[in-house]
XYZ file of C-alpha atoms in Angstrom:
719
model
C 16.967 -6.457 -2.950
C 14.984 -8.816 -0.787
C 14.604 -12.317 -2.176
C 10.997 -13.122 -3.103
C 9.135 -16.105 -4.484
C 8.088 -15.585 -8.134
C 4.584 -16.680 -7.208
C 4.161 -13.155 -5.886
C 4.645 -11.774 -9.400
C 1.408 -13.240 -10.701
C -1.025 -10.470 -9.768
C 1.359 -7.881 -11.189
C 2.229 -9.183 -14.650
C -0.578 -7.665 -16.608
C 0.998 -6.078 -19.695
C 1.986 -8.066 -22.755
C 5.428 -8.143 -24.323
C 5.209 -10.982 -26.778
C 7.684 -13.742 -26.180
C 8.680 -13.131 -22.572
C 6.840 -15.791 -20.631
C 6.419 -16.744 -17.008
C 5.551 -20.441 -16.833
C 4.557 -22.408 -13.734
C 3.062 -25.749 -12.832
C 0.009 -26.288 -10.664
C 2.229 -26.535 -7.595
C 3.115 -22.878 -7.744
C -0.409 -21.917 -8.741
C -1.826 -23.870 -5.815
C 0.301 -21.857 -3.463
C -1.562 -18.751 -4.570
C -5.059 -20.145 -4.288
C -4.600 -22.355 -1.232
C -2.888 -20.818 1.768
C -2.589 -24.203 3.464
C -0.203 -25.527 0.797
C 3.020 -26.621 2.510
C 6.573 -26.154 1.346
C 7.250 -29.895 1.252
C 5.146 -30.135 -1.898
C 7.762 -28.161 -3.806
C 10.746 -30.425 -3.205
C 10.537 -32.197 -6.541
C 11.288 -31.818 -10.245
C 8.823 -30.568 -12.838
C 9.255 -31.230 -16.573
C 8.029 -28.568 -19.049
C 7.603 -28.939 -22.827
C 6.516 -26.846 -25.790
C 7.157 -26.620 -29.532
C 8.019 -23.432 -31.410
C 6.242 -23.685 -34.774
C 7.870 -20.522 -36.145
C 10.882 -22.389 -37.486
C 14.147 -20.720 -38.530
C 14.350 -19.973 -42.270
C 18.104 -20.520 -42.215
C 20.677 -21.978 -39.877
C 21.100 -18.988 -37.603
C 21.941 -18.811 -33.932
C 19.031 -18.718 -31.511
C 19.400 -17.140 -28.091
C 17.440 -18.179 -25.011
C 17.464 -16.203 -21.771
C 16.090 -18.074 -18.781
C 15.883 -18.126 -15.011
C 13.974 -20.371 -12.616
C 12.697 -20.411 -9.075
C 15.513 -22.765 -8.072
C 17.641 -24.876 -10.459
C 16.942 -25.725 -14.089
C 18.209 -27.563 -17.190
C 17.321 -26.236 -20.673
C 16.989 -28.681 -23.601
C 16.650 -27.776 -27.285
C 15.639 -30.625 -29.608
C 16.648 -33.145 -26.943
C 20.113 -31.721 -26.272
C 21.033 -30.119 -22.972
C 22.222 -26.599 -23.807
C 22.367 -24.962 -20.390
C 21.970 -25.538 -16.683
C 22.051 -23.417 -13.562
C 22.293 -24.441 -9.915
C 22.830 -21.175 -8.030
C 19.177 -20.934 -6.952
C 19.106 -17.204 -7.703
C 16.016 -16.366 -9.753
C 17.007 -12.669 -9.822
C 19.790 -13.348 -12.334
C 19.111 -14.844 -15.757
C 21.464 -16.818 -17.996
C 21.713 -16.628 -21.791
C 22.329 -19.730 -23.947
C 23.022 -19.779 -27.689
C 22.183 -22.711 -29.997
C 21.907 -23.303 -33.769
C 18.587 -25.080 -34.434
C 18.172 -26.930 -37.753
C 16.741 -24.979 -40.664
C 13.034 -25.400 -41.405
C 12.260 -27.683 -38.468
C 10.166 -27.024 -35.350
C 12.166 -26.302 -32.221
C 11.403 -28.668 -29.346
C 11.929 -26.732 -26.104
C 12.145 -28.561 -22.776
C 12.896 -27.215 -19.309
C 13.468 -29.278 -16.193
C 13.007 -27.264 -12.984
C 14.358 -28.848 -9.815
C 13.270 -27.376 -6.504
C 15.519 -28.391 -3.637
C 13.378 -26.675 -1.019
C 16.394 -24.657 0.115
C 15.889 -21.343 -1.653
C 12.237 -20.845 -2.576
C 8.885 -22.547 -2.877
C 7.671 -23.065 -6.432
C 8.612 -24.583 -9.770
C 8.198 -21.687 -12.173
C 10.643 -20.247 -14.692
C 10.908 -17.237 -17.000
C 12.126 -17.580 -20.574
C 12.725 -15.467 -23.665
C 13.983 -16.670 -27.053
C 14.732 -15.144 -30.467
C 16.753 -15.616 -33.669
C 19.839 -13.413 -33.385
C 20.059 -12.298 -37.020
C 16.408 -11.371 -37.537
C 15.394 -10.712 -33.913
C 12.355 -12.879 -34.660
C 10.842 -14.098 -31.422
C 10.762 -17.885 -31.167
C 8.070 -17.996 -28.496
C 5.349 -16.076 -30.339
C 3.873 -19.181 -31.887
C 4.169 -22.053 -29.464
C 1.770 -24.869 -30.289
C 0.528 -26.536 -28.264
C 0.990 -24.310 -25.230
C 3.433 -25.124 -22.467
C 2.652 -28.394 -20.694
C 4.251 -30.113 -17.742
C 4.470 -33.397 -15.866
C 5.888 -34.611 -12.566
C 6.852 -37.963 -14.090
C 10.349 -38.618 -15.435
C 9.106 -40.033 -18.731
C 11.570 -41.734 -21.050
C 12.843 -39.357 -23.755
C 10.584 -36.674 -22.273
C 12.533 -33.866 -23.989
C 11.422 -35.016 -27.458
C 8.573 -37.503 -26.906
C 4.910 -36.713 -27.512
C 3.537 -34.643 -24.641
C -0.167 -34.639 -25.438
C -0.971 -37.646 -23.244
C -2.782 -37.777 -19.926
C 0.455 -37.645 -17.927
C 0.935 -34.075 -19.143
C -1.036 -31.040 -17.959
C -1.407 -27.488 -19.212
C 0.993 -25.094 -17.507
C -0.072 -21.717 -16.203
C 1.501 -19.097 -18.502
C 1.651 -15.344 -17.982
C 2.935 -12.911 -20.628
C 4.935 -10.126 -19.029
C 6.346 -6.816 -20.160
C 8.222 -3.759 -18.955
C 10.987 -6.099 -17.859
C 14.460 -7.182 -18.877
C 15.521 -10.699 -18.049
C 19.094 -9.594 -17.527
C 17.788 -7.516 -14.631
C 15.081 -9.655 -13.092
C 14.507 -7.214 -10.253
C 12.570 -5.076 -12.747
C 9.861 -7.715 -12.649
C 9.018 -6.671 -9.139
C 6.150 -4.227 -9.362
C 6.067 -3.931 -5.591
C 8.144 -2.137 -3.064
C 7.953 -3.572 0.432
C 8.108 -0.810 2.972
C 8.532 -1.786 6.613
C 7.131 1.072 8.643
C 9.539 3.215 10.591
C 9.606 5.338 13.713
C 6.323 6.466 15.217
C 5.106 10.028 15.558
C 2.502 11.782 17.650
C 0.524 9.087 19.474
C 2.039 6.089 17.708
C 5.358 4.458 18.407
C 7.432 1.554 17.047
C 7.914 -1.665 18.910
C 11.376 -2.055 20.451
C 14.417 -3.720 18.897
C 13.769 -2.399 15.380
C 10.805 -4.707 14.963
C 9.421 -2.588 12.126
C 5.881 -2.354 13.514
C 3.782 0.688 14.323
C 1.671 0.483 17.473
C -0.231 2.865 19.705
C 1.849 4.732 22.245
C 2.064 3.378 25.750
C 0.630 5.430 28.571
C 3.566 6.757 30.578
C 3.345 6.051 34.292
C 4.465 9.622 34.929
C 1.790 11.372 32.843
C -1.171 12.875 34.697
C -4.165 11.715 32.648
C -6.545 14.061 34.483
C -4.670 17.268 33.664
C -7.040 19.708 31.992
C -9.906 17.209 31.860
C -13.575 18.001 32.455
C -14.743 17.762 36.097
C -18.195 18.100 37.670
C -19.413 17.951 41.255
C -22.375 16.036 42.685
C -24.747 18.793 41.495
C -23.448 18.575 37.923
C -21.660 21.924 38.079
C -18.315 22.201 36.307
C -15.243 22.404 38.533
C -12.140 23.546 36.668
C -9.807 24.095 39.589
C -8.980 20.499 40.572
C -7.448 19.380 37.246
C -5.618 22.558 36.259
C -2.316 21.575 37.902
C -2.341 24.757 40.029
C -2.174 24.704 43.841
C -1.578 28.377 44.606
C -4.150 31.139 44.661
C -7.703 31.627 45.899
C -9.388 29.931 42.897
C -7.183 26.841 42.779
C -9.253 24.473 44.885
C -12.696 22.954 45.423
C -14.507 23.335 48.727
C -17.449 21.428 50.163
C -18.445 24.762 51.789
C -19.915 22.922 54.798
C -18.367 20.293 57.109
C -21.300 17.939 56.531
C -19.895 16.712 53.216
C -20.455 12.961 53.495
C -21.178 11.565 50.010
C -20.036 14.691 48.177
C -17.991 13.800 45.101
C -16.038 15.071 42.130
C -16.238 13.240 38.786
C -13.466 13.422 36.178
C -14.060 12.531 32.512
C -10.724 11.400 31.040
C -12.167 11.549 27.513
C -11.122 8.035 26.459
C -10.869 4.692 28.278
C -7.548 4.043 29.969
C -6.063 1.450 32.298
C -5.908 3.280 35.643
C -3.761 2.273 38.615
C -2.823 5.324 40.696
C -4.438 8.492 42.075
C -3.209 11.530 43.981
C -5.516 13.849 45.950
C -3.778 17.061 46.974
C -5.063 19.532 49.583
C -4.948 23.283 49.149
C -1.666 25.033 49.861
C -1.482 27.419 52.805
C 1.381 29.314 51.169
C 1.094 31.169 47.856
C 4.629 30.372 46.710
C 5.632 27.083 48.311
C 3.406 24.047 48.700
C 2.402 23.874 52.355
C -0.440 21.338 52.712
C -3.539 22.247 54.692
C -3.569 19.723 57.553
C -7.066 20.600 58.723
C -9.363 20.587 55.674
C -7.917 17.690 53.717
C -10.109 14.688 52.834
C -10.400 12.394 55.911
C -11.858 9.409 54.093
C -12.392 8.630 50.444
C -13.796 6.130 47.989
C -12.299 5.863 44.490
C -14.775 4.608 41.891
C -14.152 3.964 38.186
C -16.546 3.526 35.256
C -16.342 3.004 31.510
C -19.836 4.328 30.752
C -20.656 6.754 33.614
C -23.451 4.404 34.666
C -21.909 1.390 36.349
C -19.074 2.219 38.765
C -16.592 -0.096 40.467
C -15.096 0.884 43.802
C -11.370 0.215 43.501
C -10.259 1.807 46.765
C -11.864 2.699 50.116
C -10.082 4.451 52.995
C -12.225 5.549 55.936
C -9.317 6.637 58.137
C -7.017 8.813 56.071
C -4.422 10.679 58.103
C -2.225 11.885 55.220
C -3.118 15.309 53.750
C -1.435 14.256 50.483
C -3.099 11.091 49.189
C -0.883 9.090 46.826
C -2.134 5.544 46.421
C -2.226 2.738 43.887
C -4.808 0.062 43.167
C -5.325 -2.916 40.889
C -5.094 -1.751 37.227
C -8.676 -1.090 36.130
C -10.088 0.084 32.787
C -12.107 3.262 32.986
C -12.919 6.634 31.536
C -14.723 8.234 34.485
C -13.210 8.620 37.963
C -15.210 9.594 41.052
C -13.538 10.799 44.238
C -16.197 10.437 46.939
C -15.969 11.892 50.447
C -16.327 8.792 52.649
C -15.450 10.240 56.089
C -15.710 13.692 57.739
C -14.690 15.225 61.084
C -17.833 17.418 61.433
C -15.580 20.406 62.124
C -13.739 21.232 58.916
C -15.100 21.518 55.438
C -13.360 19.395 52.788
C -11.010 21.268 50.455
C -9.269 19.599 47.495
C -6.531 21.463 45.657
C -5.871 19.061 42.775
C -6.577 15.493 41.623
C -4.087 13.541 39.529
C -4.796 10.212 37.800
C -2.170 7.857 36.355
C -2.430 4.705 34.276
C -0.782 2.106 32.074
C -1.487 0.295 28.772
C -2.006 2.032 25.408
C -3.658 5.267 24.361
C -6.997 4.776 22.621
C -6.096 6.149 19.209
C -3.196 7.497 17.214
C -2.071 8.465 13.725
C 1.192 7.558 11.985
C 2.165 9.374 8.778
C 5.085 8.067 6.765
C 7.722 10.300 5.274
C 7.411 10.807 1.486
C 8.691 7.610 -0.147
C 10.805 8.100 -3.257
C 10.135 5.517 -5.996
C 13.082 6.641 -8.104
C 13.895 9.060 -10.881
C 14.022 6.688 -13.874
C 10.287 6.892 -14.588
C 7.331 8.363 -12.734
C 5.093 5.611 -11.430
C 1.498 4.718 -12.178
C 0.303 3.446 -8.805
C -2.039 0.496 -8.457
C -3.341 -1.222 -5.371
C -1.721 -1.137 -1.953
C -1.718 -4.076 0.448
C -0.557 -4.195 4.022
C 0.140 -6.692 6.772
C -1.071 -6.083 10.297
C -2.041 -7.797 13.520
C -5.453 -6.483 14.560
C -6.686 -8.073 17.806
C -10.389 -8.132 18.550
C -11.375 -4.772 19.969
C -8.844 -2.831 17.901
C -8.975 -1.285 14.445
C -6.546 -0.157 11.752
C -7.401 1.922 8.692
C -5.008 3.084 5.987
C -4.917 6.140 3.726
C -2.666 6.916 0.777
C -1.643 9.721 -1.548
C 0.919 10.455 -4.246
C 2.770 13.579 -5.261
C 5.982 15.386 -6.063
C 7.899 18.473 -4.910
C 6.722 21.651 -6.630
C 10.080 23.389 -6.363
C 13.225 23.631 -4.256
C 11.433 25.688 -1.588
C 10.020 22.591 0.077
C 6.461 22.959 -1.241
C 4.749 19.720 -2.324
C 1.966 18.827 -4.714
C -0.077 16.003 -3.177
C -3.288 14.271 -4.120
C -6.002 14.239 -1.470
C -5.726 11.527 1.150
C -7.768 8.510 0.125
C -10.726 7.501 2.271
C -9.767 5.329 5.286
C -9.745 1.673 4.246
C -9.657 -1.617 6.150
C -9.198 -3.717 2.971
C -5.718 -5.045 3.741
C -5.920 -7.490 0.819
C -5.735 -4.644 -1.670
C -6.918 -1.049 -1.968
C -6.745 0.971 -5.182
C -6.524 4.600 -4.141
C -6.998 7.863 -5.986
C -3.599 9.268 -6.884
C -1.970 11.922 -9.007
C -0.444 9.797 -11.771
C 2.174 9.269 -12.936
C 4.164 10.529 -9.945
C 7.418 9.766 -8.172
C 6.484 9.947 -4.479
C 4.071 7.940 -2.341
C 2.912 8.409 1.243
C 0.696 6.461 3.606
C -1.081 7.203 6.863
C -2.096 4.615 9.464
C -4.993 5.306 11.829
C -4.875 3.056 14.898
C -7.619 2.573 17.484
C -8.315 0.279 20.402
C -11.287 -0.073 22.718
C -9.192 -2.210 25.076
C -6.271 -0.234 26.546
C -4.264 -3.427 27.030
C -4.087 -4.253 23.307
C -2.977 -2.397 20.194
C -3.139 -3.035 16.455
C 0.274 -3.550 14.867
C 1.062 -2.405 11.343
C 3.911 -4.559 10.024
C 4.336 -3.873 6.317
C 2.990 -1.778 3.462
C 3.411 -2.833 -0.177
C 2.608 -0.527 -3.085
C 2.018 -1.912 -6.580
C 2.998 0.280 -9.505
C 3.938 0.214 -13.166
C 6.610 2.309 -14.852
C 4.817 2.732 -18.180
C 1.802 5.072 -17.871
C -1.248 5.046 -20.091
C -0.707 8.767 -20.691
C 2.065 11.123 -19.695
C -0.590 13.392 -18.175
C -4.393 13.214 -18.236
C -6.831 15.815 -16.918
C -10.574 15.895 -16.317
C -13.130 18.653 -15.742
C -16.905 19.057 -15.872
C -19.031 22.002 -16.965
C -22.764 22.545 -16.664
C -24.425 23.502 -19.959
C -26.370 26.588 -18.853
C -26.341 30.369 -19.168
C -25.451 31.134 -15.553
C -22.336 30.146 -13.626
C -20.928 26.988 -15.281
C -20.296 25.087 -12.056
C -23.428 25.978 -10.070
C -26.825 24.356 -10.604
C -30.131 24.207 -8.791
C -30.315 21.301 -6.381
C -32.409 18.393 -7.647
C -32.934 19.761 -11.167
C -31.848 17.716 -14.187
C -29.038 19.549 -15.984
C -26.854 18.691 -18.980
C -23.094 18.551 -18.468
C -19.919 18.128 -20.520
C -17.052 16.135 -19.061
C -13.791 16.966 -20.842
C -10.656 14.820 -20.819
C -7.338 16.180 -22.041
C -4.637 13.533 -22.452
C -0.963 13.962 -23.300
C 0.620 10.809 -24.746
C 4.173 10.234 -25.961
C 6.012 7.340 -27.585
C 6.264 5.507 -24.247
C 2.574 5.800 -23.363
C 0.426 2.672 -23.647
C -2.777 4.511 -24.556
C -6.279 3.730 -23.293
C -9.614 2.360 -24.478
C -11.751 2.906 -21.400
C -12.866 6.048 -19.575
C -14.591 5.853 -16.189
C -16.161 8.935 -14.577
C -17.242 8.421 -10.968
C -20.598 10.139 -10.450
C -22.303 11.264 -7.215
C -25.729 10.365 -8.669
C -27.023 8.292 -11.563
C -26.080 9.909 -14.876
C -27.212 9.351 -18.462
C -24.873 9.696 -21.455
C -26.209 11.549 -24.508
C -23.158 11.636 -26.792
C -19.365 11.439 -27.006
C -17.022 13.414 -29.268
C -13.269 13.769 -29.709
C -11.848 17.092 -30.862
C -15.286 18.020 -32.176
C -15.895 14.778 -34.099
C -19.048 13.038 -32.843
C -18.566 9.316 -32.206
C -21.183 6.693 -33.018
C -22.408 4.549 -30.138
C -22.066 0.853 -30.884
C -19.472 1.544 -33.564
C -16.872 3.821 -31.992
C -17.732 3.205 -28.354
C -19.963 1.253 -25.981
C -21.812 2.956 -23.134
C -21.611 0.703 -20.037
C -22.729 3.337 -17.527
C -23.884 2.211 -14.074
C -25.681 4.041 -11.271
C -22.311 5.028 -9.793
C -20.124 5.689 -12.823
C -20.155 6.671 -16.480
C -18.232 3.937 -18.316
C -17.208 4.500 -21.950
C -15.363 1.682 -23.765
C -13.760 2.693 -27.056
C -13.632 0.242 -29.946
C -10.080 1.260 -30.819
C -7.466 2.339 -28.249
C -6.587 6.025 -28.179
C -2.832 6.106 -28.783
C -2.225 9.834 -29.357
C -2.631 13.081 -27.459
C -6.123 14.494 -27.437
C -7.194 18.061 -26.680
C -10.843 17.405 -25.894
C -12.545 14.068 -25.343
C -16.058 15.207 -24.395
C -18.776 13.135 -22.738
C -22.197 14.831 -22.795
C -24.503 13.608 -20.025
C -27.457 14.503 -17.796
C -27.781 14.238 -14.011
C -29.709 15.583 -11.011
C -27.463 16.597 -8.116
C -28.395 16.705 -4.437
C -25.170 17.416 -2.537
C -23.715 20.826 -1.757
C -20.524 19.857 -3.621
C -20.571 17.087 -6.252
C -17.231 15.691 -7.454
C -16.655 13.851 -10.752
C -13.190 12.225 -10.591
C -12.268 9.712 -13.275
C -9.652 7.317 -14.576
C -8.372 5.724 -17.777
C -7.746 2.038 -18.447
C -6.476 -0.232 -21.210
C -8.378 -3.504 -21.384
C -8.471 -6.174 -24.079
C -9.032 -9.925 -24.022
C -5.349 -10.505 -23.308
C -4.350 -7.289 -21.547
C -5.622 -5.538 -18.432
C -3.341 -2.748 -17.289
C -3.132 -0.744 -14.128
C -5.656 2.102 -14.426
C -4.521 5.726 -14.322
C -6.484 8.383 -12.457
C -7.181 11.714 -14.077
C -5.911 14.907 -12.534
C -8.430 17.652 -11.895
C -8.116 20.350 -14.526
C -8.203 23.624 -12.605
C -7.023 25.928 -15.392
C -9.183 28.812 -16.635
C -11.731 28.350 -13.861
C -12.315 24.682 -14.643
C -12.965 21.980 -12.073
C -14.582 18.583 -11.701
C -16.816 19.853 -8.885
C -20.379 21.085 -9.398
C -21.990 23.101 -6.585
C -25.715 23.326 -5.955
C -27.923 26.136 -4.712
C -31.501 26.120 -3.504
C -33.196 24.536 -0.509
C -33.662 20.889 0.295
C -35.533 20.586 3.553
C -35.108 16.930 4.461
C -33.079 13.915 3.445
C -36.381 12.325 2.387
C -39.249 14.657 1.474
C -42.830 13.410 1.276
C -43.827 15.750 -1.562
C -41.199 14.168 -3.819
C -42.518 10.623 -3.382
C -44.608 9.264 -6.246
C -46.418 5.922 -6.493
C -47.633 5.312 -10.038
C -49.838 3.778 -11.217
C -52.123 3.812 -8.212
C -54.188 1.668 -8.089
C -52.305 -1.254 -9.605
C -53.953 -4.340 -11.075
C -51.506 -7.290 -11.030
C -53.689 -9.665 -13.068
C -51.139 -10.358 -15.797
C -52.887 -8.467 -18.596
C -49.907 -6.158 -19.082
C -51.810 -3.100 -17.861
C -50.888 -1.663 -14.456
C -49.403 -5.010 -13.407
C -46.978 -3.242 -11.090
C -46.527 0.137 -9.469
C -43.329 2.199 -9.287
C -42.366 3.866 -6.013
C -40.257 6.889 -6.939
C -38.443 8.840 -4.226
C -35.571 11.290 -3.849
C -32.772 11.165 -1.283
C -30.782 14.342 -0.657
C -27.771 15.399 1.425
C -26.219 11.917 1.764
C -22.741 11.632 0.228
C -22.269 8.137 1.693
C -24.661 5.173 1.239
C -27.137 4.669 4.082
C -29.726 1.995 4.731
C -33.067 2.583 3.003
C -36.094 0.415 3.733
C -39.381 0.223 1.809
C -42.211 -1.683 3.472
C -45.808 -2.319 2.471
C -48.336 -3.125 5.225
C -51.884 -4.397 5.141
C -54.497 -2.685 7.317
C -53.708 -5.083 10.184
C -50.161 -3.722 10.334
C -48.596 -6.885 8.895
C -45.628 -6.406 6.559
C -46.610 -8.033 3.267
C -43.561 -6.869 1.265
C -40.274 -5.123 1.992
C -36.974 -4.242 0.403
C -33.775 -3.091 2.133
C -30.934 -1.415 0.275
C -28.021 1.005 0.623
C -28.512 4.326 -1.158
C -26.870 7.733 -1.338
C -28.267 11.044 -2.623
C -30.117 10.440 -5.907
C -33.521 9.762 -7.455
C -34.652 6.133 -7.160
C -37.433 3.916 -8.484
C -38.487 0.581 -7.014
C -41.164 -1.718 -8.434
C -43.818 -3.613 -6.468
C -45.711 -6.263 -8.408
C -48.491 -6.814 -5.866
C -46.921 -9.975 -4.428
C -46.160 -10.719 -0.793
C -42.945 -12.021 0.754
C -43.863 -15.567 -0.325
C -44.371 -14.533 -3.941
C -48.173 -14.796 -3.776
C -50.512 -12.058 -5.012
C -52.015 -10.045 -2.168
C -55.816 -9.726 -1.866
C -57.398 -6.594 -3.333
C -57.670 -3.672 -0.960
C -55.928 -0.683 0.584
C -52.267 -0.986 1.613
C -49.830 1.370 3.326
C -46.280 1.964 2.099
C -43.452 3.312 4.255
C -40.047 4.604 3.127
C -37.437 4.965 5.857
C -33.865 6.297 5.541
C -31.394 5.588 8.336
C -29.888 9.083 8.278
C -30.421 10.899 11.586
C -33.038 11.309 14.273
C -34.697 14.156 12.351
C -35.252 12.047 9.231
C -38.844 10.869 9.513
C -40.318 7.964 7.516
C -42.662 8.843 4.654
C -45.931 6.916 4.445
C -48.786 6.776 1.977
C -51.380 4.447 0.520
C -51.509 2.214 -2.516
C -54.565 0.351 -3.789
C -54.645 -3.143 -5.321
C -57.591 -4.047 -7.574
C -58.398 -6.989 -9.854
């Protein structure tokens, strides 16, 4: 296993197992919060102290298991009981002592960082009474403290003074100190060989990059070609030189300025072109030495507007043109007739274009990654390392799954949406599962550069909240249960079925992601109605139903039902969800629900009916109108209510209010998706001053497409 600094454990240690502690000084903590912290700051000793107030009731052996970032010395009641100098934090040592009966146990740890092995001054410790298995570290008072000063008798002296500081302590679980590698909730995965249009860097560098353009690949083959009249010409990029339809002809000898334009589809770095004449033989290439191009200009453009002439030959005597030029970026290539003989028409059999650099875009999909058979994994966030030069882009997608059977069929979750959040992306996954897969989407607008994916790290836990958890939604209506009229408010039941066993942690939070704002009416479990404020708290937002249960659910449940109302505006409306366990001291990795597709169930609701526009004028309401913002509590503000349809992703929405001179007196910009919205205007301008009485014009504009027109109307202000 790769050696890692324990500072990287901190974001992962979220579950509590009382008594197993990860303790660090501010030096290690600073490394996390300040990326400029240098390794020289760690080459020193740190002295840690605490007192176990749960004293032994009899003189029994106490066992301490400990490991540190580098070297350590363990003291109990002032006596050195164990030391380690191997610098290997992955292996822990166990020390046995017999503390005095009925007295507090003074625990001291000196951590010495030599700067050779790791950066940091943290250690991990566990302690218990052998006979009773009572944990010694469950009642430490005060908490762990540390100092950088070698204070006299520091192992037993008072440590409440100003020279001592509070240590950063993390309770950890799902780990065994005798096998410290279990503390690693990450698996670093250097990416492997490339596929399709991505390739690895040489010398096993472990990076994925865009494929290089081969100097022997004809970039023009099969590409779209037009002549100077705009007519399509297929024959000059088809790779065929034989036959009556395998060439382009100017028809007349007076062809000066005639041209053919090739669209390569994507920008490339171009450096070579071949212009082939027609063949006089149908089986063997015999170049036409009369009608070949006598002079030519090669012009290249990125936008089909501004062209650069990269080559000009007014005296061409070679029927087969094969020439190179300075590497030039371009997508469009024009071959212009620049000289004629006034006798022969110009006939071109084929045009070939060659380049260098990188292809514009590519996709790399990893092989299924096996996380082991011991326990299925509950996946958390994924982070990745990449070099992304300006002008390039990298997005990542993820999924989880498992083989269905020995036939090679797989059960996979849907690919997550492309993400650029390299610092951490939590993705929807089938959980718990054994296999993980990622997909890298690479793009560059500059053919001479490429993004480089260097490493992917997946966070996971081995103890799920539930062995399996399923979700489905049903519309409460007489007709088809999963079809509703678009825009109408309908009642729904979201049902969660959870299977828990003795290893499951349980959950106290349910989140249902909603396509529009939803309103919870009630919650019941197995037919028993729960009381809001007593059994649960409704923390629903405009994007999710959030139910927090007062007491964790620790057993299997056949039907946890959430009754809610919503108006839907998309053709297909999905309601995925996840479970979580959150308390003041614990925040676990959430677990996504699986879609329950048994007996015709689903978490998708489909709509029927007609919605003409993204924003429809007849669904805009401004009430009250007029408004009278005089502070008397009556009509002091107006509410602009509008409906957005068809948008499954947030788009920019702007509301503006103009006076009759066309001046904007108030505006609000926001990002909205399909839903019903209400925005208040209190009669004040952009400076917070009340506007004069009179007639005003409102405008609602959605940045959707060119056919989405703004909606305007009037609102009156009176005093």
